[in-house]
Short mmCIF file of N, CA and C in Angstrom, two decimals:
data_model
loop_
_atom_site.label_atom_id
_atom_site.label_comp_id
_atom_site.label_asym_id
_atom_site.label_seq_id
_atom_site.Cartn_x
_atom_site.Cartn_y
_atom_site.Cartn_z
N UNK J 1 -14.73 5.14 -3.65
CA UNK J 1 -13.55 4.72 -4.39
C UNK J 1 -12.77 3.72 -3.54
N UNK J 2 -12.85 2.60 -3.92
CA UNK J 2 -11.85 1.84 -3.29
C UNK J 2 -10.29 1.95 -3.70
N UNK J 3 -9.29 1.75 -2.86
CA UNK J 3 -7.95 1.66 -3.38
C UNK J 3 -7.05 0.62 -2.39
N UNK J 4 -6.33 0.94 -2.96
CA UNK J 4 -4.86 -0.14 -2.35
C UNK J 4 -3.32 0.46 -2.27
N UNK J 5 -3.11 0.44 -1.11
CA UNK J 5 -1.55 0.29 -0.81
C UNK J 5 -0.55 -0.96 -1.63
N UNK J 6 0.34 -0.24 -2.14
CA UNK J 6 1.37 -1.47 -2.29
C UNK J 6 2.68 -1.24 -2.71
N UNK J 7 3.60 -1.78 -2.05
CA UNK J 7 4.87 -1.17 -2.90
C UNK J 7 5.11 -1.67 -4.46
N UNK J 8 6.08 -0.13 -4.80
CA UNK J 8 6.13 -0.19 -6.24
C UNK J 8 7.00 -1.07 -7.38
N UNK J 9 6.50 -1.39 -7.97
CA UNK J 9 7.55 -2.49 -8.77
C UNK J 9 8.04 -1.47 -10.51
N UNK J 10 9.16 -1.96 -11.11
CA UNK J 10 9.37 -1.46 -11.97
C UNK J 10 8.70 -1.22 -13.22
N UNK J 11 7.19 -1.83 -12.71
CA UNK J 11 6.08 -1.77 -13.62
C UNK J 11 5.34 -0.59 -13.74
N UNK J 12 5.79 0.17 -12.64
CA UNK J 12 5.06 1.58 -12.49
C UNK J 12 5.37 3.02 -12.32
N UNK J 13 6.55 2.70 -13.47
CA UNK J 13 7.56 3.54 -14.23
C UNK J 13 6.91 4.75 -14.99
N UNK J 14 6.06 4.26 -15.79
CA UNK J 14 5.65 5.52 -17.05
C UNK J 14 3.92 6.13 -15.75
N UNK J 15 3.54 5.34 -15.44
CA UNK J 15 2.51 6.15 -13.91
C UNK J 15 3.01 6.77 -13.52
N UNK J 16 4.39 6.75 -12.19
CA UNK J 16 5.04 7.43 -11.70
C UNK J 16 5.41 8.73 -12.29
N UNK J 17 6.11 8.33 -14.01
CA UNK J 17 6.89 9.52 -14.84
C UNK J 17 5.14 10.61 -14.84
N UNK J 18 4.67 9.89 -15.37
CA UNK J 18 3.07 10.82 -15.64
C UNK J 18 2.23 11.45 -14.34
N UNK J 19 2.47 10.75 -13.34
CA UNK J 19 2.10 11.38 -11.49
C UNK J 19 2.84 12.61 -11.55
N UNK J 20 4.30 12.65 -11.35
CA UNK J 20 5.21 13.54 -11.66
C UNK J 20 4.57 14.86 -12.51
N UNK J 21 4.76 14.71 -13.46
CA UNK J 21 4.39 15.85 -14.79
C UNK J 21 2.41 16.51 -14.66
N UNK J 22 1.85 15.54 -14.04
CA UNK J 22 1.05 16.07 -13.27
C UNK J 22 0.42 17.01 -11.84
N UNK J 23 1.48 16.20 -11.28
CA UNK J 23 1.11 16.70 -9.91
C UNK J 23 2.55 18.07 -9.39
N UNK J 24 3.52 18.27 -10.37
CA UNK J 24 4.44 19.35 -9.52
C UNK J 24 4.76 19.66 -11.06
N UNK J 25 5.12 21.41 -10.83
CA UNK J 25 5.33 21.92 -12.20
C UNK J 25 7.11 22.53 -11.86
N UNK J 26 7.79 21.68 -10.71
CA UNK J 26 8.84 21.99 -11.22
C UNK J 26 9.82 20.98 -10.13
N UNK J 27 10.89 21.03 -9.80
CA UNK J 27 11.41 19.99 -9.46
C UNK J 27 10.96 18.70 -9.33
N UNK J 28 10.83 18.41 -10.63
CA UNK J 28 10.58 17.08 -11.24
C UNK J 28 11.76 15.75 -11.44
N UNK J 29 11.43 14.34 -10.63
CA UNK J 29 11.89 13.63 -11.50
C UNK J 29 11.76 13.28 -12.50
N UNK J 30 13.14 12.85 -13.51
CA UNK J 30 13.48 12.59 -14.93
C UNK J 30 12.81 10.91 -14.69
N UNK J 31 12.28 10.02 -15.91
CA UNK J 31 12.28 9.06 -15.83
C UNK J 31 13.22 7.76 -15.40
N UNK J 32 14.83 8.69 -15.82
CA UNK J 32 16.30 7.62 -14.99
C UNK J 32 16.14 8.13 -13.75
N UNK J 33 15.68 9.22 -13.06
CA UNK J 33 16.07 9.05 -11.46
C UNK J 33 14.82 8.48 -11.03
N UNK J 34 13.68 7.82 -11.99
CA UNK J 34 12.47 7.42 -11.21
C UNK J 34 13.19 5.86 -10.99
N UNK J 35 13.13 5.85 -12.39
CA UNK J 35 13.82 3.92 -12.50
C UNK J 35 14.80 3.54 -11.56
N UNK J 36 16.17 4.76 -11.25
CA UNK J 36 16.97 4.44 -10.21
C UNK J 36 16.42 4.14 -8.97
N UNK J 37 15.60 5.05 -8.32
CA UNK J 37 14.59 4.94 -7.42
C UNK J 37 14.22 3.51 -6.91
N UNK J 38 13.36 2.66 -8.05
CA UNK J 38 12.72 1.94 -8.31
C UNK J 38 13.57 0.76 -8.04
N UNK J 39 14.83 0.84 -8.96
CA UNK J 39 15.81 -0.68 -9.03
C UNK J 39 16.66 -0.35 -8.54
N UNK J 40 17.57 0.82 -8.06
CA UNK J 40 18.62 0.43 -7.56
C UNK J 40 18.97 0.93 -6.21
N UNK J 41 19.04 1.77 -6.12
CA UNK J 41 18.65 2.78 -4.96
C UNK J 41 18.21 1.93 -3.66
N UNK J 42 19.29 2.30 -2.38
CA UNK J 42 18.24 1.79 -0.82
C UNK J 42 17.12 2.72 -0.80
N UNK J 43 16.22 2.42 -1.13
CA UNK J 43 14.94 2.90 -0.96
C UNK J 43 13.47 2.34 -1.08
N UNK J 44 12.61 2.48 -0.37
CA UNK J 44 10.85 2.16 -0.60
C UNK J 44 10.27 2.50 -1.21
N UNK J 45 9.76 2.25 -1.88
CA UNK J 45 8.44 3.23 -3.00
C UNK J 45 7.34 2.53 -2.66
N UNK J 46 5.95 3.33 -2.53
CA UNK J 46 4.68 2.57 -1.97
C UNK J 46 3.99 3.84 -3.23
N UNK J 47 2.96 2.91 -3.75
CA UNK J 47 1.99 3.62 -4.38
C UNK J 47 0.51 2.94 -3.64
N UNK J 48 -0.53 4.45 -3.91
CA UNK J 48 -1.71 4.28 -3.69
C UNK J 48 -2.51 4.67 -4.86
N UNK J 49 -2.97 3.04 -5.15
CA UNK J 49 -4.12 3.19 -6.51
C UNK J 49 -5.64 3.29 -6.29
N UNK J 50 -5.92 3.63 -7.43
CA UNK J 50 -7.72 3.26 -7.13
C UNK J 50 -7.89 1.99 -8.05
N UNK J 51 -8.14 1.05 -7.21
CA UNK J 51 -8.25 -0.52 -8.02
C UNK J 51 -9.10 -0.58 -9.45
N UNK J 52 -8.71 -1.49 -10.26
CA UNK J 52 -9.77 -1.82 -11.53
C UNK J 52 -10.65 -2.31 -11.04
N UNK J 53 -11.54 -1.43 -11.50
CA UNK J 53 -13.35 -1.65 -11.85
C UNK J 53 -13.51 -1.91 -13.07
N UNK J 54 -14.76 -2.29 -13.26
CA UNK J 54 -14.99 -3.05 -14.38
C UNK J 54 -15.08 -1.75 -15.71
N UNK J 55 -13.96 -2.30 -16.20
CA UNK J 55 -14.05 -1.52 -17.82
C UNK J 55 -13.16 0.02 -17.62
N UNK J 56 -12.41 -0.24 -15.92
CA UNK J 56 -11.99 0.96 -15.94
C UNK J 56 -10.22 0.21 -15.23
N UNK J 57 -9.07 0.90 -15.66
CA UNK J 57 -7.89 -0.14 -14.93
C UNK J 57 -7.64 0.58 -13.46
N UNK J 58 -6.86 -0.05 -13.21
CA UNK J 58 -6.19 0.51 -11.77
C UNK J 58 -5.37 2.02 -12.07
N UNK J 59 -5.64 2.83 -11.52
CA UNK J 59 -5.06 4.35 -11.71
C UNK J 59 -4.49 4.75 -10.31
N UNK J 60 -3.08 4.81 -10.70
CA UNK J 60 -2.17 5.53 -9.48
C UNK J 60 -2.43 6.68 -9.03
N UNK J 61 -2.77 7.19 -7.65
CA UNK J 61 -3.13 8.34 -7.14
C UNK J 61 -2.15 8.91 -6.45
N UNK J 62 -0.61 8.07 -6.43
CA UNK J 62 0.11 8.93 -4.98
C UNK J 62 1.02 7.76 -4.97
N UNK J 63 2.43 8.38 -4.59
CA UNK J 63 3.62 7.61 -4.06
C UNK J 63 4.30 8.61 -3.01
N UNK J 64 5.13 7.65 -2.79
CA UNK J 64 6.11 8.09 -1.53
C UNK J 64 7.10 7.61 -1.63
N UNK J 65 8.92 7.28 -1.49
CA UNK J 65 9.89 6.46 -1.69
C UNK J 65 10.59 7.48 0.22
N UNK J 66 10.78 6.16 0.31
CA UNK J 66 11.81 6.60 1.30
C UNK J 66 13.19 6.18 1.13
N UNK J 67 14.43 7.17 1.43
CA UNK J 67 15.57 6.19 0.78
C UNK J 67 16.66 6.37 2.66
N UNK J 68 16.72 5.01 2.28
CA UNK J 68 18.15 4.75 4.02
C UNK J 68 19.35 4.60 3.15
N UNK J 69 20.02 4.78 4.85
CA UNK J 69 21.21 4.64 4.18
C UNK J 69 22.17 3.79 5.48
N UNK J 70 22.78 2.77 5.10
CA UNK J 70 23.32 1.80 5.80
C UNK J 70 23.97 2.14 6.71
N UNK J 71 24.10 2.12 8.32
CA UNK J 71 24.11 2.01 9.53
C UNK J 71 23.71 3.66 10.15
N UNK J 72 22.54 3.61 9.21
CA UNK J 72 21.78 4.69 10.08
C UNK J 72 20.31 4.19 10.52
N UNK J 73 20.35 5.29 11.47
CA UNK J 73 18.92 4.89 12.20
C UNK J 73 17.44 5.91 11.22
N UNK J 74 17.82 6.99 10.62
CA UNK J 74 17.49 8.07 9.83
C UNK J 74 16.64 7.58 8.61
N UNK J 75 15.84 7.61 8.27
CA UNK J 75 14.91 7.28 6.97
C UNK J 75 14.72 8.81 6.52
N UNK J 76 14.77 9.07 5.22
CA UNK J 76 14.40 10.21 4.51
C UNK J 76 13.31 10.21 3.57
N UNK J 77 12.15 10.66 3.62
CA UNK J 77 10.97 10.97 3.28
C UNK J 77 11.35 11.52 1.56
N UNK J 78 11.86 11.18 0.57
CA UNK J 78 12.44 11.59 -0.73
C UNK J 78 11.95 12.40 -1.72
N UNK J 79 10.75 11.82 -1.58
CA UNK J 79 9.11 12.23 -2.58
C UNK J 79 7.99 11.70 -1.88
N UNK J 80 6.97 12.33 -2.30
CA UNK J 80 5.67 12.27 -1.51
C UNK J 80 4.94 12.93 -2.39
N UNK J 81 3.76 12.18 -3.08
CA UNK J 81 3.18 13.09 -4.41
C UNK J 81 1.88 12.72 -4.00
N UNK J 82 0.59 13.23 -3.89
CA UNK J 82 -0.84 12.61 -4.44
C UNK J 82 -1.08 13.52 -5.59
N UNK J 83 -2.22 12.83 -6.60
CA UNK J 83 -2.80 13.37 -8.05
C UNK J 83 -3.54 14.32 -7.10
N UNK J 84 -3.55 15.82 -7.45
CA UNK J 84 -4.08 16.92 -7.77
C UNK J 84 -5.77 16.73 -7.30
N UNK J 85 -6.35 15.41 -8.45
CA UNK J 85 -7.34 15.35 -8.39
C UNK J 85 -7.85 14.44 -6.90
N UNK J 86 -6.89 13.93 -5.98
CA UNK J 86 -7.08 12.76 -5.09
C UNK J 86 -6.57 13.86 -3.79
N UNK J 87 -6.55 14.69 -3.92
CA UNK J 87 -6.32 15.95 -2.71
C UNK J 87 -7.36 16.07 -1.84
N UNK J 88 -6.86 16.19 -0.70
CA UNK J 88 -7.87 16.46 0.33
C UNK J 88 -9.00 15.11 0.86
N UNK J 89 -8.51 14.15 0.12
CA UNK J 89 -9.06 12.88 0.11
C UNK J 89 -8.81 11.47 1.09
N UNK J 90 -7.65 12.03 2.13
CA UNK J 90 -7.25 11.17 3.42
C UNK J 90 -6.10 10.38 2.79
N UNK J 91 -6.17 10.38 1.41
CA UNK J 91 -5.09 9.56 0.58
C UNK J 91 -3.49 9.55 1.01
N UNK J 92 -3.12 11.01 1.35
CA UNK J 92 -1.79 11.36 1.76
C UNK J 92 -1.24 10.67 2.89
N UNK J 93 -2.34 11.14 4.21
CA UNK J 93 -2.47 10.64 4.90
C UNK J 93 -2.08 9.53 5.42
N UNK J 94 -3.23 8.07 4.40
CA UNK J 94 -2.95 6.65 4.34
C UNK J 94 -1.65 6.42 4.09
N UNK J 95 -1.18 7.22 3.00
CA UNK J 95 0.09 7.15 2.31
C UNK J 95 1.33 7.34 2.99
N UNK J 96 1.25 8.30 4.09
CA UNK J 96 1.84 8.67 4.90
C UNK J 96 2.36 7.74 6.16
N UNK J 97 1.30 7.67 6.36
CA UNK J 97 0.91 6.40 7.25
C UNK J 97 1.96 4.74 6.88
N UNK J 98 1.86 4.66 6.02
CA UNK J 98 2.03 3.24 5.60
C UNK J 98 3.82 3.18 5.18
N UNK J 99 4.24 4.51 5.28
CA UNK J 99 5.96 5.38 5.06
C UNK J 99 6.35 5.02 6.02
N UNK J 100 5.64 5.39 6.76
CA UNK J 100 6.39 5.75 8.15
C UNK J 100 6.04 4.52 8.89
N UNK J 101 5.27 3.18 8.51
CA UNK J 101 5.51 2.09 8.96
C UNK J 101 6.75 1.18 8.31
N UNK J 102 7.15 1.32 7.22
CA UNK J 102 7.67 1.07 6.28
C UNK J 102 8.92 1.02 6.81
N UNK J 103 9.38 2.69 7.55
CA UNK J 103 10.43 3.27 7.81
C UNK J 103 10.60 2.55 9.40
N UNK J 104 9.31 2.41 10.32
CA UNK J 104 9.77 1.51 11.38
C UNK J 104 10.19 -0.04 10.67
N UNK J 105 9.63 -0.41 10.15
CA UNK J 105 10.14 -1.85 9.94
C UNK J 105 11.38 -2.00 9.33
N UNK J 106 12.19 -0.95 8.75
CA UNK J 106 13.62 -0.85 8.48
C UNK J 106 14.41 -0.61 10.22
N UNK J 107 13.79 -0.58 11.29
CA UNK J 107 14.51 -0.23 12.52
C UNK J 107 14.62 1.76 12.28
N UNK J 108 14.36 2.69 11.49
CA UNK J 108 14.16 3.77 11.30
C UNK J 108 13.71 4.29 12.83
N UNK J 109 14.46 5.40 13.61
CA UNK J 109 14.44 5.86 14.91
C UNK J 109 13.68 7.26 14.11
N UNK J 110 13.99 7.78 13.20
CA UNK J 110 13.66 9.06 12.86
C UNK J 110 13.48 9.21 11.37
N UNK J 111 12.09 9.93 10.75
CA UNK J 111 11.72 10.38 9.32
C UNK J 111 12.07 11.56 9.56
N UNK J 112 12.89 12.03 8.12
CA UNK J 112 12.99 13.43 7.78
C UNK J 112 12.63 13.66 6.45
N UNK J 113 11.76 14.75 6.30
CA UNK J 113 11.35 15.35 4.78
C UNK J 113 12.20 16.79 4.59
N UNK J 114 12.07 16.82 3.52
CA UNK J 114 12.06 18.58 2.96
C UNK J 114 10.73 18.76 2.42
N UNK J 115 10.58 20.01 2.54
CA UNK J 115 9.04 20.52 1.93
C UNK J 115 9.10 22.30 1.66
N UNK J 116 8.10 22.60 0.53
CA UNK J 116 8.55 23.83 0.09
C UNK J 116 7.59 24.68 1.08
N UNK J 117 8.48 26.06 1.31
CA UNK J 117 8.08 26.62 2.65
C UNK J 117 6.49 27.45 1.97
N UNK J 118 6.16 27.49 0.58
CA UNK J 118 4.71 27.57 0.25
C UNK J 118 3.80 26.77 -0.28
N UNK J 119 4.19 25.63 0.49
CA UNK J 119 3.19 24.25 0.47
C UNK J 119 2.56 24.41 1.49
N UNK J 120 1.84 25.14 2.08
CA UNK J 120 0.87 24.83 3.02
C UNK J 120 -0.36 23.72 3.46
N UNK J 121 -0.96 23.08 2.24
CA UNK J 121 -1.54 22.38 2.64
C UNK J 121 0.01 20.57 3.26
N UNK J 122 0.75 20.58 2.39
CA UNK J 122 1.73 19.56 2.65
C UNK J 122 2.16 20.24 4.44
N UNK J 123 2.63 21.19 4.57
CA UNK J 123 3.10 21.49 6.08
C UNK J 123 1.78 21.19 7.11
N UNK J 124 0.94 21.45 6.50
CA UNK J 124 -0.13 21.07 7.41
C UNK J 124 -0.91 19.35 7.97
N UNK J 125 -0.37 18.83 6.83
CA UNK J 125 -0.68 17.49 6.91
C UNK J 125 0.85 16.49 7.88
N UNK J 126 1.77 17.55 7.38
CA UNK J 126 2.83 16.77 8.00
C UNK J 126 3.09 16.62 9.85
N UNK J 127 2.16 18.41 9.74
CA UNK J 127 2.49 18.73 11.33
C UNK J 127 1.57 17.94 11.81
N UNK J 128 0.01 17.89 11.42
CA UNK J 128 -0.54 17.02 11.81
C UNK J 128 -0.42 15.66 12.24
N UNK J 129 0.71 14.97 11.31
CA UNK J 129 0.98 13.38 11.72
C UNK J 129 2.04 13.84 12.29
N UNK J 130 2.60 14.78 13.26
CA UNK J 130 3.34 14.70 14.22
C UNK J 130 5.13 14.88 13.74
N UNK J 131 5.00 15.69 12.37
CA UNK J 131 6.54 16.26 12.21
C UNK J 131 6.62 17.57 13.11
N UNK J 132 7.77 18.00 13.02
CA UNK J 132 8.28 19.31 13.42
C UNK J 132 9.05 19.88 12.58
N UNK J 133 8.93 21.27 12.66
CA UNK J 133 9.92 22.15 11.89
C UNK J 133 11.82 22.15 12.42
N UNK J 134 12.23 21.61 11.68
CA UNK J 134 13.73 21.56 12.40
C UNK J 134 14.75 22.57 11.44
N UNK J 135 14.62 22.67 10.40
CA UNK J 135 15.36 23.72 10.11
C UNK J 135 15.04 24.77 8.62
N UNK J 136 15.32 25.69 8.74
CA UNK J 136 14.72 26.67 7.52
C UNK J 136 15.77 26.35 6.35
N UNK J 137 15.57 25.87 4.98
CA UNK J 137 16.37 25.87 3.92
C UNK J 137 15.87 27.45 2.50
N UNK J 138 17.17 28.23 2.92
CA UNK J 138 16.89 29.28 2.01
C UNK J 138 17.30 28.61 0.47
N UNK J 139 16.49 28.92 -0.39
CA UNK J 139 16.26 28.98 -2.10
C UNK J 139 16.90 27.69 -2.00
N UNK J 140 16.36 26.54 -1.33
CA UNK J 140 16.20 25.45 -1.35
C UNK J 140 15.60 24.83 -2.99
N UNK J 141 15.04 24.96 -3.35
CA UNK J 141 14.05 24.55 -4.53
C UNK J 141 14.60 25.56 -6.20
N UNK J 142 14.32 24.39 -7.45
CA UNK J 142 15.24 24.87 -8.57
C UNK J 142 14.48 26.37 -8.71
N UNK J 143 13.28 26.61 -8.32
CA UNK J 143 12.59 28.00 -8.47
C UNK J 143 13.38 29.35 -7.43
N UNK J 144 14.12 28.39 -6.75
CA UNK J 144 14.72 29.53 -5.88
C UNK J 144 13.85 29.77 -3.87
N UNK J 145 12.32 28.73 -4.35
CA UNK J 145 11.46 29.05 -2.98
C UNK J 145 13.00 28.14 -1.69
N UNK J 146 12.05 28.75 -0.58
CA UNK J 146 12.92 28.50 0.69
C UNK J 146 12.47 27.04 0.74
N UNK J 147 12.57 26.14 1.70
CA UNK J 147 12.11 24.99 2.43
C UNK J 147 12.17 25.00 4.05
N UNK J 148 11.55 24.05 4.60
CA UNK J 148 11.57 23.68 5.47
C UNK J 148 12.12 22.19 6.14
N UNK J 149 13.26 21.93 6.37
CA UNK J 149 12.78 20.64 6.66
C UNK J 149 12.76 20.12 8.26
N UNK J 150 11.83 18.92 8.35
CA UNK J 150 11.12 18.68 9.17
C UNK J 150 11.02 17.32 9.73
N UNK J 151 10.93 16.68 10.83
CA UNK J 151 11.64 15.84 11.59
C UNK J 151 10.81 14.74 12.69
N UNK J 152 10.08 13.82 12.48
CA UNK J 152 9.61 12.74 13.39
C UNK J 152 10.19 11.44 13.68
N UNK J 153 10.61 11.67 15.27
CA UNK J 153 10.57 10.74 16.18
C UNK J 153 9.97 9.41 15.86
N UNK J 154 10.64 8.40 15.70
CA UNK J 154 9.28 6.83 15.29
C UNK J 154 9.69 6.05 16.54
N UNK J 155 8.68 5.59 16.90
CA UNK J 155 8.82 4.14 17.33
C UNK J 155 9.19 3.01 16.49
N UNK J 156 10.25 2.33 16.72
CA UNK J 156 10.34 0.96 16.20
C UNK J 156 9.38 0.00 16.66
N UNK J 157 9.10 -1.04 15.59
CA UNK J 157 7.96 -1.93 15.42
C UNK J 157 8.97 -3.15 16.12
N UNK J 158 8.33 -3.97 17.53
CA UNK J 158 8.84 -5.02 17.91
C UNK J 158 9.41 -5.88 16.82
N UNK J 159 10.21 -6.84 17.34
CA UNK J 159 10.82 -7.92 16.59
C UNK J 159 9.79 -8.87 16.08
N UNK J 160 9.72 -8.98 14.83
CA UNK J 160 8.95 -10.11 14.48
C UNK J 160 7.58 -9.53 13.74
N UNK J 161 7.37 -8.03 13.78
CA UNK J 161 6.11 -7.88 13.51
C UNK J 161 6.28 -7.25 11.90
N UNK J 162 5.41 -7.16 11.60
CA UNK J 162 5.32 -7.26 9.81
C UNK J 162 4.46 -5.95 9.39
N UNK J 163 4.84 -5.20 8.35
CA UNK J 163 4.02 -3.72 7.70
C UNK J 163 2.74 -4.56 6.82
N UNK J 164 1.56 -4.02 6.94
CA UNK J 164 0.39 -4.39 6.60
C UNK J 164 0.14 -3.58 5.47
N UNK J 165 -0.61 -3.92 4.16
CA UNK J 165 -0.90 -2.66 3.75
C UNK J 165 -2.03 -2.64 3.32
N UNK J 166 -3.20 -2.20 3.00
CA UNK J 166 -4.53 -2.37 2.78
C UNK J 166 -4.53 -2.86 1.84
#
């Protein structure tokens, strides 16, 4: 499967709304807080597609939005989704990857997520790219589950250098 990194444009509104309603069965964004997201909002959105092949279109597998906030050094990890079916597939990963370059090239000293404390495969991918557990959030989530949220150190990207994306 080939795919592509790229940030998101307001074209990938009703994908996003449908990623959503797919991939989490409950603290869901509404289609106005996707669009806010999208247009108005300090924030990044990067989607990872699987490109059009012939007779088949480009299909979104995964986003991420990071949202700053002006004279901080702090980037916040907002959402982070892959399709269900694109799990376990290095996708997150890439996806991950390309955030948290995203978030250096804003000058970002530090990513922080929330994550639900029975997401295990998500805690595991996160610790892996080098988050930490920084603090326990009780009935964090509209279901009432706890959270975790969790905290990486970045290097800033020298002056002059530019986010790549496959």
């Amino acid at each position: 499967m080939t795919t592509r990194l790229r940030p998101a444009t307001s074209h990938d509104l009703d994908a996003l709304y449908r990623l959503e309603q797919v991939a989490f069965t409950g603290d869901r964004f509404s289609r106005r807080q996707l669009w806010h997201l999208l247009n108005r909002a300090h924030a990044d959105t990067w989607v990872i597609e699987r490109e059009a092949q012939h007779l088949s279109p480009a299909r979104l597998l995964g986003y991420g939005t990071l949202l700053f906030r002006h004279g901080s050094r702090r980037a916040r990890l907002y959402s982070f989704c892959v399709h269900p079916d694109a799990r376990g597939s290095g996708l997150g990963r890439q996806l991950l990857e390309t955030l948290e370059g995203a978030a250096r090239g804003r000058n970002s000293a530090r990513l922080v997520l929330e994550v639900r404390a029975d997401n295990r495969v998500a805690l595991k991918l996160y610790r892996r790219m080098g988050f930490r557990l920084e603090r326990w959030l009780s009935e964090y989530y509209e279901d009432g589950c706890a959270g975790w949220q969790m905290v990486k150190e970045l290097e800033t990207l020298p002056a002059g250098a530019a986010i790549v994306a496959d």
